[in-house]
Short mmCIF file of C-alpha atoms and ligand atoms in Angstrom, two decimals:
data_model
loop_
_atom_site.label_atom_id
_atom_site.label_comp_id
_atom_site.label_asym_id
_atom_site.label_seq_id
_atom_site.Cartn_x
_atom_site.Cartn_y
_atom_site.Cartn_z
CA MET A 10 -62.51 202.14 16.92
CA ASN A 11 -65.69 201.11 18.57
CA GLU A 12 -68.10 204.17 19.01
CA SER A 13 -70.14 202.31 21.63
CA SER A 14 -67.11 202.57 23.97
CA THR A 15 -64.58 205.36 24.49
CA PRO A 16 -61.02 203.98 24.05
CA HIS A 17 -58.44 205.12 26.50
CA ILE A 18 -60.77 206.05 29.29
CA PRO A 19 -62.03 202.97 31.12
CA THR A 20 -65.26 202.70 33.25
CA ILE A 21 -63.95 201.68 36.66
CA ILE A 22 -66.00 199.41 38.66
CA PRO A 23 -65.22 199.55 42.13
CA ARG A 24 -64.87 196.63 44.55
CA SER A 25 -68.04 197.16 46.07
CA GLU A 26 -69.87 196.92 42.82
CA HIS A 27 -68.64 193.49 41.41
CA PRO A 28 -68.61 190.21 42.91
CA ILE A 29 -65.10 189.12 42.47
CA SER A 30 -63.54 188.02 45.69
CA ARG A 31 -59.81 187.35 46.39
CA ALA A 32 -60.88 184.05 47.79
CA ALA A 33 -61.89 182.89 44.22
CA ILE A 34 -58.48 183.74 42.74
CA SER A 35 -55.67 181.35 42.60
CA ALA A 36 -53.31 181.85 45.58
CA ASN A 37 -50.46 181.61 42.81
CA ALA A 38 -52.12 184.29 40.60
CA LEU A 39 -52.34 186.50 43.62
CA LYS A 40 -48.77 186.03 44.37
CA VAL A 41 -47.61 187.20 40.83
CA LEU A 42 -50.24 190.09 40.93
CA TYR A 43 -48.86 190.95 44.34
CA ARG A 44 -45.01 190.72 43.44
CA LEU A 45 -45.42 192.84 40.25
CA LYS A 46 -47.37 195.51 42.18
CA GLU A 47 -44.57 195.78 44.98
CA ALA A 48 -42.01 196.11 42.36
CA GLY A 49 -43.83 199.24 41.22
CA TYR A 50 -45.53 197.74 37.99
CA GLN A 51 -49.22 197.64 37.00
CA ALA A 52 -50.72 194.36 37.36
CA PHE A 53 -54.08 193.11 36.35
CA LEU A 54 -56.02 189.55 36.24
CA VAL A 55 -57.38 189.37 32.66
CA GLY A 56 -59.24 187.27 30.07
CA GLY A 57 -61.40 184.48 30.85
CA ALA A 58 -60.60 184.43 34.42
CA VAL A 59 -62.15 187.97 35.07
CA ARG A 60 -65.02 187.07 32.86
CA ASP A 61 -65.48 183.29 34.68
CA LEU A 62 -65.36 184.92 38.12
CA LEU A 63 -68.02 187.69 37.21
CA LEU A 64 -70.20 184.69 36.18
CA GLY A 65 -69.50 182.71 39.18
CA VAL A 66 -67.62 179.96 37.34
CA ARG A 67 -64.35 178.48 38.43
CA PRO A 68 -61.67 179.82 35.79
CA LYS A 69 -59.66 177.26 33.93
CA ASP A 70 -56.44 179.29 34.28
CA PHE A 71 -55.44 182.76 35.52
CA ASP A 72 -53.74 185.31 33.08
CA VAL A 73 -51.96 188.31 34.08
CA ALA A 74 -51.28 191.49 32.10
CA THR A 75 -48.75 193.94 33.20
CA ASN A 76 -46.64 196.95 32.10
CA ALA A 77 -43.42 195.03 33.02
CA LEU A 78 -41.40 193.75 30.08
CA PRO A 79 -40.86 190.13 29.88
CA GLU A 80 -37.24 190.28 30.88
CA GLU A 81 -38.22 192.23 33.77
CA VAL A 82 -41.07 189.82 34.96
CA ARG A 83 -38.36 186.86 34.56
CA ARG A 84 -35.95 188.87 37.01
CA LEU A 85 -38.82 189.00 39.47
CA PHE A 86 -39.52 185.34 39.70
CA ARG A 87 -37.22 182.57 40.07
CA ASN A 88 -39.62 179.95 38.56
CA CYS A 89 -40.13 182.00 35.30
CA ARG A 90 -39.48 181.04 31.75
CA LEU A 91 -39.93 183.04 28.79
CA ILE A 92 -41.74 181.37 25.85
CA GLY A 93 -42.81 182.11 22.35
CA ARG A 94 -41.05 183.96 19.58
CA ARG A 95 -44.11 185.27 17.88
CA PHE A 96 -45.94 186.03 20.83
CA ARG A 97 -43.62 186.65 23.59
CA LEU A 98 -44.98 185.46 27.09
CA ALA A 99 -43.54 184.79 30.79
CA HIS A 100 -44.78 181.69 32.47
CA VAL A 101 -44.38 181.54 36.20
CA HIS A 102 -44.35 177.96 37.26
CA PHE A 103 -45.94 176.83 40.53
CA GLY A 104 -45.73 173.16 40.58
CA SER A 105 -48.26 172.12 37.80
CA GLU A 106 -49.87 175.34 37.80
CA ILE A 107 -48.53 178.08 35.37
CA ILE A 108 -49.50 181.51 35.79
CA GLU A 109 -49.15 183.38 32.24
CA VAL A 110 -47.93 186.92 32.37
CA ALA A 111 -48.26 189.04 29.29
CA THR A 112 -46.89 192.53 28.72
CA PHE A 113 -49.43 195.08 27.31
CA ARG A 114 -49.36 194.99 23.79
CA ALA A 115 -50.07 197.93 21.28
CA ALA A 116 -51.83 195.80 18.47
CA ALA A 117 -54.75 193.58 17.59
CA ALA A 118 -53.91 189.99 18.91
CA PRO A 119 -51.90 187.76 16.99
CA GLU A 120 -51.86 184.20 16.51
CA ARG A 121 -50.85 182.32 19.69
CA GLU A 122 -48.17 179.95 19.46
CA ASP A 123 -48.74 176.68 17.91
CA ALA A 124 -49.47 173.65 20.07
CA GLU A 125 -46.65 171.57 18.24
CA ASP A 126 -44.37 174.46 17.40
CA PRO A 127 -40.89 173.23 18.41
CA ASP A 128 -39.82 176.55 19.12
CA ALA A 129 -42.76 177.34 21.39
CA ASP A 130 -41.03 176.38 24.58
CA ALA A 131 -37.53 177.48 23.52
CA PRO A 132 -36.32 180.40 25.49
CA ALA A 133 -35.82 183.11 23.17
CA THR A 134 -32.40 184.48 22.99
CA ALA A 135 -31.09 187.85 22.62
CA ALA A 136 -30.01 187.12 19.13
CA GLU A 137 -33.63 186.28 18.05
CA GLU A 138 -35.08 189.20 20.08
CA PRO A 139 -38.22 189.77 18.14
CA GLU A 140 -39.60 193.16 19.12
CA ASP A 141 -41.66 193.64 16.04
CA ARG A 142 -44.85 192.91 14.26
CA ALA A 143 -45.54 191.01 11.17
CA ILE A 144 -48.64 190.87 9.07
CA ASP A 145 -49.09 188.92 6.05
CA PRO A 146 -50.78 190.15 2.74
CA ARG A 147 -54.14 188.74 3.88
CA GLY A 148 -53.96 190.80 7.22
CA ARG A 149 -53.08 187.91 9.28
CA ILE A 150 -50.94 188.95 12.27
CA LEU A 151 -48.07 186.54 12.26
CA ARG A 152 -45.69 188.24 15.00
CA ASP A 153 -46.63 190.80 17.44
CA ASN A 154 -44.01 191.85 20.26
CA VAL A 155 -44.78 195.62 20.18
CA TYR A 156 -45.49 196.52 23.80
CA GLY A 157 -47.74 199.15 24.85
CA THR A 158 -50.20 200.49 27.59
CA ILE A 159 -53.19 198.97 29.05
CA GLU A 160 -55.20 201.36 27.04
CA GLU A 161 -53.69 199.76 23.85
CA ASP A 162 -53.62 196.29 25.12
CA VAL A 163 -57.46 195.98 25.28
CA TRP A 164 -58.05 196.53 21.65
CA ARG A 165 -56.00 193.46 20.58
CA ARG A 166 -58.24 191.34 22.65
CA ASP A 167 -60.99 189.31 20.90
CA PHE A 168 -64.29 189.82 22.80
CA ALA A 169 -65.32 192.40 25.14
CA ALA A 170 -66.49 190.07 27.78
CA ASN A 171 -62.65 188.86 27.41
CA ALA A 172 -61.29 192.36 27.75
CA LEU A 173 -61.97 193.10 31.59
CA TYR A 174 -58.93 194.05 33.81
CA TYR A 175 -58.93 193.27 37.44
CA ASN A 176 -56.77 195.60 39.34
CA ILE A 177 -54.67 194.40 42.22
CA GLU A 178 -54.01 197.90 43.39
CA ASP A 179 -57.64 198.40 44.66
CA PHE A 180 -59.58 195.34 43.38
CA SER A 181 -61.52 197.39 40.85
CA VAL A 182 -62.38 196.09 37.54
CA TRP A 183 -61.41 198.15 34.52
CA ASP A 184 -63.73 198.04 31.41
CA PHE A 185 -62.66 199.82 28.04
CA ALA A 186 -64.88 197.99 25.64
CA GLY A 187 -68.19 197.46 27.43
CA GLY A 188 -67.30 194.00 28.44
CA PHE A 189 -68.94 194.34 31.86
CA ALA A 190 -72.57 194.91 30.64
CA ASP A 191 -71.72 191.99 27.94
CA VAL A 192 -71.29 189.50 30.72
CA ALA A 193 -74.17 190.51 32.32
CA ALA A 194 -76.14 190.16 29.16
CA ARG A 195 -74.42 186.94 28.29
CA ARG A 196 -73.22 188.36 25.03
CA LEU A 197 -70.34 187.83 22.74
CA ARG A 198 -69.22 190.79 21.09
CA LEU A 199 -66.01 191.32 18.96
CA ILE A 200 -64.05 194.44 19.86
CA GLY A 201 -63.53 196.59 16.66
CA ASP A 202 -64.72 195.73 13.21
CA PRO A 203 -65.77 191.96 13.12
CA ASP A 204 -64.81 191.35 9.47
CA ALA A 205 -61.18 192.95 10.12
CA ARG A 206 -60.82 190.92 13.56
CA TYR A 207 -61.85 187.55 11.79
CA ARG A 208 -59.34 188.28 9.05
CA GLU A 209 -56.40 189.09 11.32
CA ASP A 210 -57.05 185.87 13.15
CA PRO A 211 -59.50 183.31 11.81
CA VAL A 212 -59.36 181.18 14.96
CA ARG A 213 -61.50 183.61 16.51
CA MET A 214 -64.17 182.34 14.76
CA LEU A 215 -63.49 179.06 16.48
CA ARG A 216 -63.12 180.65 19.77
CA ALA A 217 -66.58 182.33 19.41
CA MET A 218 -68.30 178.97 19.03
CA ARG A 219 -66.21 177.62 22.15
CA PHE A 220 -67.34 180.45 24.35
CA ALA A 221 -70.87 180.46 23.26
CA ALA A 222 -71.02 176.56 23.87
CA LYS A 223 -69.34 176.96 27.25
CA LEU A 224 -70.74 179.95 28.63
CA ASP A 225 -74.16 179.95 27.05
CA PHE A 226 -73.50 183.38 25.54
CA THR A 227 -75.34 184.41 22.57
CA PHE A 228 -73.73 186.38 19.65
CA ASP A 229 -74.11 190.19 19.15
CA PRO A 230 -75.47 190.28 15.52
CA PRO A 231 -72.28 192.05 13.92
CA THR A 232 -70.19 189.33 15.61
CA GLU A 233 -72.38 186.49 14.12
CA ALA A 234 -73.01 187.72 10.74
CA PRO A 235 -69.61 187.32 8.69
CA VAL A 236 -68.62 183.85 10.39
CA ALA A 237 -70.40 181.75 7.54
CA ARG A 238 -69.00 183.97 4.95
CA LEU A 239 -65.44 183.92 6.41
CA ALA A 240 -65.45 180.30 7.36
CA SER A 241 -62.94 179.20 4.47
CA LEU A 242 -60.30 181.38 6.22
CA LEU A 243 -59.71 178.58 8.63
CA ASP A 244 -58.04 176.80 5.61
CA GLY A 245 -55.11 179.11 6.08
CA VAL A 246 -54.49 178.57 9.66
CA PRO A 247 -51.54 176.26 10.53
CA PRO A 248 -52.78 172.79 11.28
CA ALA A 249 -50.93 172.45 14.55
CA ARG A 250 -52.87 175.48 15.92
CA LEU A 251 -56.16 173.97 14.71
CA PHE A 252 -55.30 170.87 16.60
CA ASP A 253 -55.01 172.80 19.77
CA GLU A 254 -58.25 174.38 19.02
CA THR A 255 -59.98 171.19 18.31
CA LEU A 256 -59.11 169.67 21.64
CA LYS A 257 -60.41 172.94 23.38
CA LEU A 258 -63.72 172.70 21.37
CA PHE A 259 -64.34 169.13 22.06
CA LEU A 260 -62.66 167.99 25.21
CA SER A 261 -63.66 171.03 27.44
CA GLY A 262 -66.97 169.56 28.51
CA TYR A 263 -69.08 171.32 25.96
CA GLY A 264 -68.21 169.27 22.81
CA ALA A 265 -71.59 168.35 21.88
CA LYS A 266 -72.67 171.87 21.75
CA SER A 267 -69.75 173.26 20.19
CA TYR A 268 -69.93 170.71 17.36
CA ALA A 269 -73.70 171.88 16.80
CA LEU A 270 -72.50 175.50 16.56
CA LEU A 271 -69.66 174.49 14.37
CA ARG A 272 -72.00 172.83 12.01
CA ARG A 273 -74.43 175.52 12.14
CA TYR A 274 -71.84 178.15 11.10
CA GLY A 275 -70.27 176.01 8.34
CA LEU A 276 -66.92 175.80 10.16
CA PHE A 277 -66.80 172.09 11.05
CA GLU A 278 -66.10 171.21 7.14
CA HIS A 279 -62.93 173.28 7.38
CA LEU A 280 -61.63 171.48 10.13
CA PHE A 281 -62.77 167.99 9.15
CA PRO A 282 -63.70 167.87 5.43
CA LEU A 283 -63.70 164.16 4.88
CA ALA A 284 -65.66 163.51 8.10
CA ALA A 285 -68.07 166.36 6.94
CA ALA A 286 -68.43 164.57 3.34
CA ALA A 287 -69.04 161.10 4.75
CA PHE A 288 -71.69 162.46 7.34
CA VAL A 289 -73.83 163.55 4.21
CA GLN A 290 -73.72 160.20 2.43
CA PRO A 291 -76.56 157.81 3.60
CA PRO A 292 -74.35 154.76 4.20
CA TYR A 293 -71.91 156.65 6.69
CA ALA A 294 -74.33 159.13 8.14
CA TYR A 295 -75.13 157.11 11.12
CA SER A 296 -71.21 158.00 11.99
CA GLU A 297 -72.31 161.56 12.62
CA GLN A 298 -74.77 160.20 15.25
CA MET A 299 -72.02 158.31 16.86
CA LEU A 300 -70.12 161.35 17.03
CA GLU A 301 -72.82 163.37 18.68
CA ILE A 302 -73.41 160.60 21.20
CA GLY A 303 -69.89 160.09 21.81
CA LEU A 304 -69.38 163.86 22.40
CA GLN A 305 -72.35 163.80 24.83
CA SER A 306 -70.81 161.03 26.90
CA THR A 307 -67.46 162.92 26.65
CA ASP A 308 -69.11 165.86 28.07
CA GLU A 309 -70.56 163.79 30.96
CA ARG A 310 -67.35 162.03 31.63
CA ILE A 311 -65.65 165.53 31.88
CA GLY A 312 -68.43 166.72 34.10
CA ALA A 313 -67.82 163.76 36.37
CA ASP A 314 -63.99 164.70 36.50
CA LYS A 315 -63.30 161.23 34.69
CA ALA A 316 -60.57 161.20 31.97
CA VAL A 317 -60.97 161.61 28.33
CA THR A 318 -58.60 160.93 25.34
CA PRO A 319 -58.09 162.56 22.18
CA THR A 320 -57.52 159.12 20.64
CA PHE A 321 -61.27 158.19 21.12
CA LEU A 322 -62.34 161.68 19.88
CA PHE A 323 -60.35 161.42 16.65
CA ALA A 324 -61.60 157.92 16.13
CA LEU A 325 -65.44 159.21 16.36
CA LEU A 326 -64.48 162.16 14.09
CA LEU A 327 -62.84 160.12 11.27
CA TRP A 328 -64.74 156.63 11.34
CA GLY A 329 -67.28 157.67 8.66
CA ALA A 330 -64.43 158.90 6.45
CA VAL A 331 -62.39 155.83 6.82
CA LEU A 332 -65.47 153.66 6.22
CA ARG A 333 -66.06 155.53 3.10
CA GLU A 334 -62.48 155.72 1.89
CA MET A 335 -62.17 151.93 2.40
CA ASN A 336 -65.23 151.18 0.49
CA GLU A 337 -64.37 153.41 -2.15
CA ARG A 338 -60.97 152.00 -2.63
CA ASN A 339 -62.14 148.37 -2.38
CA ALA A 340 -62.91 147.16 -5.80
CA GLY A 341 -64.04 143.87 -4.41
CA PRO A 342 -67.11 143.46 -2.13
CA ALA A 343 -65.39 142.43 0.98
CA PRO A 344 -62.97 144.74 2.65
CA ASP A 345 -60.59 143.29 5.36
CA VAL A 346 -58.33 144.72 8.05
CA ALA A 347 -55.41 145.32 5.84
CA GLN A 348 -57.76 147.58 3.64
CA LEU A 349 -59.26 149.15 6.73
CA LEU A 350 -55.65 150.16 7.89
CA ASP A 351 -55.02 151.47 4.28
CA ALA A 352 -58.13 153.67 4.52
CA CYS A 353 -57.27 154.99 7.91
CA ASP A 354 -53.82 155.91 6.65
CA VAL A 355 -55.06 157.70 3.61
CA VAL A 356 -57.66 159.58 5.66
CA LEU A 357 -55.15 160.57 8.36
CA LYS A 358 -52.71 161.70 5.67
CA LYS A 359 -55.34 164.00 4.13
CA GLN A 360 -56.56 165.14 7.57
CA GLN A 361 -52.92 166.36 8.68
CA SER A 362 -53.16 169.12 6.16
CA ARG A 363 -56.33 170.70 8.14
CA VAL A 364 -55.89 169.62 11.73
CA ALA A 365 -52.40 167.90 12.52
CA ILE A 366 -52.99 165.02 14.79
CA PRO A 367 -49.92 164.12 16.67
CA ARG A 368 -48.71 160.48 16.27
CA ARG A 369 -49.20 159.94 19.88
CA PHE A 370 -53.03 159.92 19.06
CA SER A 371 -53.09 158.86 15.54
CA VAL A 372 -51.48 155.54 16.25
CA PRO A 373 -53.70 154.33 18.94
CA MET A 374 -56.63 155.59 17.22
CA ARG A 375 -55.66 153.38 14.00
CA GLU A 376 -55.51 150.59 16.63
CA LEU A 377 -58.66 151.29 18.04
CA LEU A 378 -60.52 151.36 14.77
CA MET A 379 -58.44 148.20 13.69
CA LEU A 380 -59.96 146.23 16.31
CA GLN A 381 -63.52 146.67 15.44
CA PRO A 382 -63.49 143.90 12.77
CA ARG A 383 -61.89 141.78 15.26
CA PHE A 384 -64.88 141.86 17.67
CA ASN A 385 -66.76 139.65 15.26
CA ARG A 386 -64.41 136.81 15.74
CA ARG A 387 -65.54 134.86 18.87
CA SER A 388 -64.06 131.42 18.52
CA GLY A 389 -60.71 129.91 18.91
CA VAL A 390 -58.27 130.81 21.93
CA LYS A 391 -56.82 133.41 19.95
CA SER A 392 -59.89 135.36 19.64
CA LEU A 393 -59.53 136.15 23.58
CA GLY A 394 -56.14 137.91 22.98
CA LEU A 395 -58.27 141.02 22.03
CA LEU A 396 -59.11 141.30 25.85
CA HIS A 397 -55.44 142.18 26.46
CA HIS A 398 -54.92 144.50 23.72
CA PRO A 399 -53.77 147.94 25.26
CA ARG A 400 -56.71 149.38 23.11
CA PHE A 401 -59.36 147.03 23.97
CA ARG A 402 -61.16 149.21 26.60
CA ALA A 403 -61.22 152.23 23.88
CA ALA A 404 -62.36 149.77 21.18
CA TYR A 405 -64.87 148.00 23.10
CA ASP A 406 -66.58 151.64 24.18
CA PHE A 407 -66.50 152.40 20.32
CA LEU A 408 -68.11 149.06 19.53
CA MET A 409 -71.02 150.08 22.11
CA LEU A 410 -71.49 153.44 20.14
CA ARG A 411 -71.66 151.42 17.15
CA VAL A 412 -74.49 149.11 18.41
CA GLN A 413 -76.23 152.22 19.87
CA VAL A 414 -76.69 153.65 16.39
CA GLY A 415 -77.53 150.39 14.94
CA ALA A 416 -74.41 149.77 13.06
CA ALA A 417 -73.03 146.71 14.84
CA ASP A 418 -74.58 143.64 16.05
CA PRO A 419 -75.92 143.79 19.54
CA ASP A 420 -75.37 140.10 20.08
CA VAL A 421 -71.49 140.71 19.49
CA ALA A 422 -71.47 143.46 21.87
CA ALA A 423 -73.33 141.32 24.53
CA TRP A 424 -71.03 138.55 24.22
CA TRP A 425 -67.86 140.74 24.76
CA THR A 426 -69.67 142.56 27.57
CA GLU A 427 -70.05 139.17 29.21
CA ILE A 428 -66.68 137.46 28.39
CA GLN A 429 -65.09 140.32 30.58
CA THR A 430 -66.94 139.25 33.73
CA LEU A 431 -66.00 135.49 33.54
CA PRO A 432 -63.11 133.55 34.96
CA GLN A 433 -60.55 132.54 32.36
CA GLU A 434 -61.69 128.93 32.78
CA GLU A 435 -65.29 129.94 31.35
CA ARG A 436 -63.72 132.03 28.77
CA LEU A 437 -61.92 129.48 27.09
CA GLN A 438 -65.13 127.18 27.38
CA ARG A 439 -66.90 129.93 25.56
CA VAL A 440 -64.55 130.32 22.64
CA GLN A 441 -63.99 126.44 22.26
CA ALA A 442 -67.53 125.83 22.39
CA ARG A 443 -68.38 127.64 19.20
CA PRO A 444 -67.51 125.29 16.42
CA GLY A 445 -70.57 126.53 14.57
CA GLN A 446 -69.33 130.32 14.83
CA ALA A 447 -69.72 131.66 11.41
CA PRO A 448 -66.28 132.59 10.37
CA ALA A 449 -67.60 135.04 7.93
CA ALA A 450 -67.97 137.33 10.84
CA ASP A 451 -64.11 137.34 11.11
CA GLY A 452 -62.85 140.54 9.77
CA GLY A 453 -60.66 138.63 7.03
CA ALA A 454 -58.08 137.10 9.32
CA SER A 455 -57.62 134.21 7.05
CA SER A 456 -57.58 133.89 3.31
CA SER A 457 -59.76 130.82 3.12
CA ARG A 458 -62.49 132.80 5.36
CA ARG A 459 -61.96 135.61 3.19
CA ARG A 460 -62.68 133.67 0.04
CA ARG A 461 -65.98 132.45 1.54
CA ARG A 462 -66.98 135.86 2.45
CA ARG A 463 -66.54 137.30 -0.81
CA ARG A 464 -68.64 134.93 -2.39
CA GLY A 465 -71.18 135.25 0.05
CA ARG A 466 -71.62 139.14 -0.30
CA ARG A 467 -73.56 140.96 -2.93
CA SER A 468 -71.10 143.20 -4.74
CA GLY A 469 -71.95 146.70 -5.22
CA THR A 470 -73.44 147.30 -1.84
CA PRO A 471 -70.97 149.03 0.65
CA PRO A 472 -71.07 147.15 4.08
CA ALA A 473 -72.00 149.77 6.65
CA ALA A 474 -69.37 148.41 9.02
CA PRO A 475 -66.41 146.17 8.65
P1 ATP B 21 -60.46 179.91 28.61
O1 ATP B 21 -59.08 179.94 29.22
O2 ATP B 21 -61.78 179.76 29.41
O3 ATP B 21 -60.70 179.18 27.36
P2 ATP B 21 -59.94 182.73 27.90
O4 ATP B 21 -60.77 183.94 27.53
O5 ATP B 21 -59.08 182.82 29.14
O6 ATP B 21 -60.84 181.47 27.93
P3 ATP B 21 -57.31 182.22 26.68
O7 ATP B 21 -57.26 181.44 25.32
O8 ATP B 21 -56.86 181.60 27.82
O9 ATP B 21 -58.89 182.30 26.62
O10 ATP B 21 -56.72 183.67 26.44
C1 ATP B 21 -56.75 184.70 27.34
C2 ATP B 21 -57.09 186.12 26.78
O11 ATP B 21 -56.05 186.38 25.93
C3 ATP B 21 -58.47 186.02 26.12
O12 ATP B 21 -59.55 186.14 27.09
C4 ATP B 21 -58.40 187.17 25.15
O13 ATP B 21 -58.40 188.50 25.94
C5 ATP B 21 -56.89 186.99 24.70
N1 ATP B 21 -56.82 186.08 23.45
C6 ATP B 21 -56.46 184.96 23.46
N2 ATP B 21 -56.52 184.47 22.17
C7 ATP B 21 -56.76 185.43 21.41
C8 ATP B 21 -56.90 185.72 20.10
N3 ATP B 21 -56.91 184.70 19.13
N4 ATP B 21 -57.37 186.92 19.62
C9 ATP B 21 -57.59 188.02 20.45
N5 ATP B 21 -57.43 187.80 21.92
C10 ATP B 21 -57.05 186.60 22.24
MG1 MG B 22 -57.71 181.52 29.90
#
């Protein structure tokens, strides 16, 4: 399969020759490994955890591979659930930590369960026992539950650096595919024929970008070469799965770098085609800058253990597309809030066919964007209502980003920055003491204002912002 390594015979790196210490492994993962071992099964820590431990990075999660069948794993652990139909896995629960236990498989890796797949968490019943494999005419693996040995399991993994096995028996690392050297060289190399591996599962292209960004790895040239050519295969991936991958790409602390890589390899336009189109149109090009700055600050927040939300991310990703849609649909020169919302709905609807954004994020995203024109209104007691809107904070942060790229009035932003610091008394004074406040700045809240504004604006030039 890969002539640079010998299948079936691993290089075994003894404990004395690698730095992985049990102290760095999750206590729960160790419990699972030891219990499997004591029951007479093989048990290995696998995947990203081994790679990260070798790099001295704290792993995000700890995955276990074993020759015990899912049912046998379930019998060993009280706190265990079997999940997935297309890719059967055991989840051992310890409070909020889940140790994923996969039985060795005898094939190239399938698509993992979709994020929003309603069946994903349903325990499989005997009636739907899916002990087989399904491959579609394009070569994509749809289902894979053919179990095998560790020697077979290794070839279904994506990158050699992700295919190292830490053996609980003697704490050695088993390396079938040259992953140990790859980790040392910080190299990302697909196992097997790259073209075929991307066709089997096009998400591997996204995973390549994510790992390169997160780990600061470079691509092995044969792994890199087919990506631009095969990028359009992403169009055939279920949107729910791409939603999952999108969050991993942008909300794992390396979003800015992931974005740059997705652009460089022509993958981003297959995830967010409307955004990509807006970014290259001069009146909306600044929205890409907003995205880049926004991703950078998101990365910083994650680095500082602060909360981040997909709502804000999708607002950043889709703002340019929404503005473009709004201006193209709007025959008259002055779009209003209703038109902004319409545009938002059209963009979201089209976007769902690529990356499915669940309502729990798209609804607040819509609100966040809708509040943008409302910032312009700074007179009358009602304008203060904005401060109590559940989306105020996010919308305000978004406004600050617009200011940063020169797409919103800094005076407006400064006003909202200050008003938050004032006691209610003074807030009221501010909004009442502004009789001369240009009502044209309102996002079209009243029809008389809208009329005035329409007259005032030159037709034909799309406004850069609402
Ligand atoms: P991290 O958890 O840091 O994001 P990881 O490498 O652990 O990275 P997971 O998505 O947790 O990635 O998957 C665990 C392991 O399962 C991977 O290391 C890889 O060996 C295998 N794997 C996951 N997804 C695929 C895939 N689409 N194709 C092939 N192998 C995969
Ligand atoms: Mg992992």
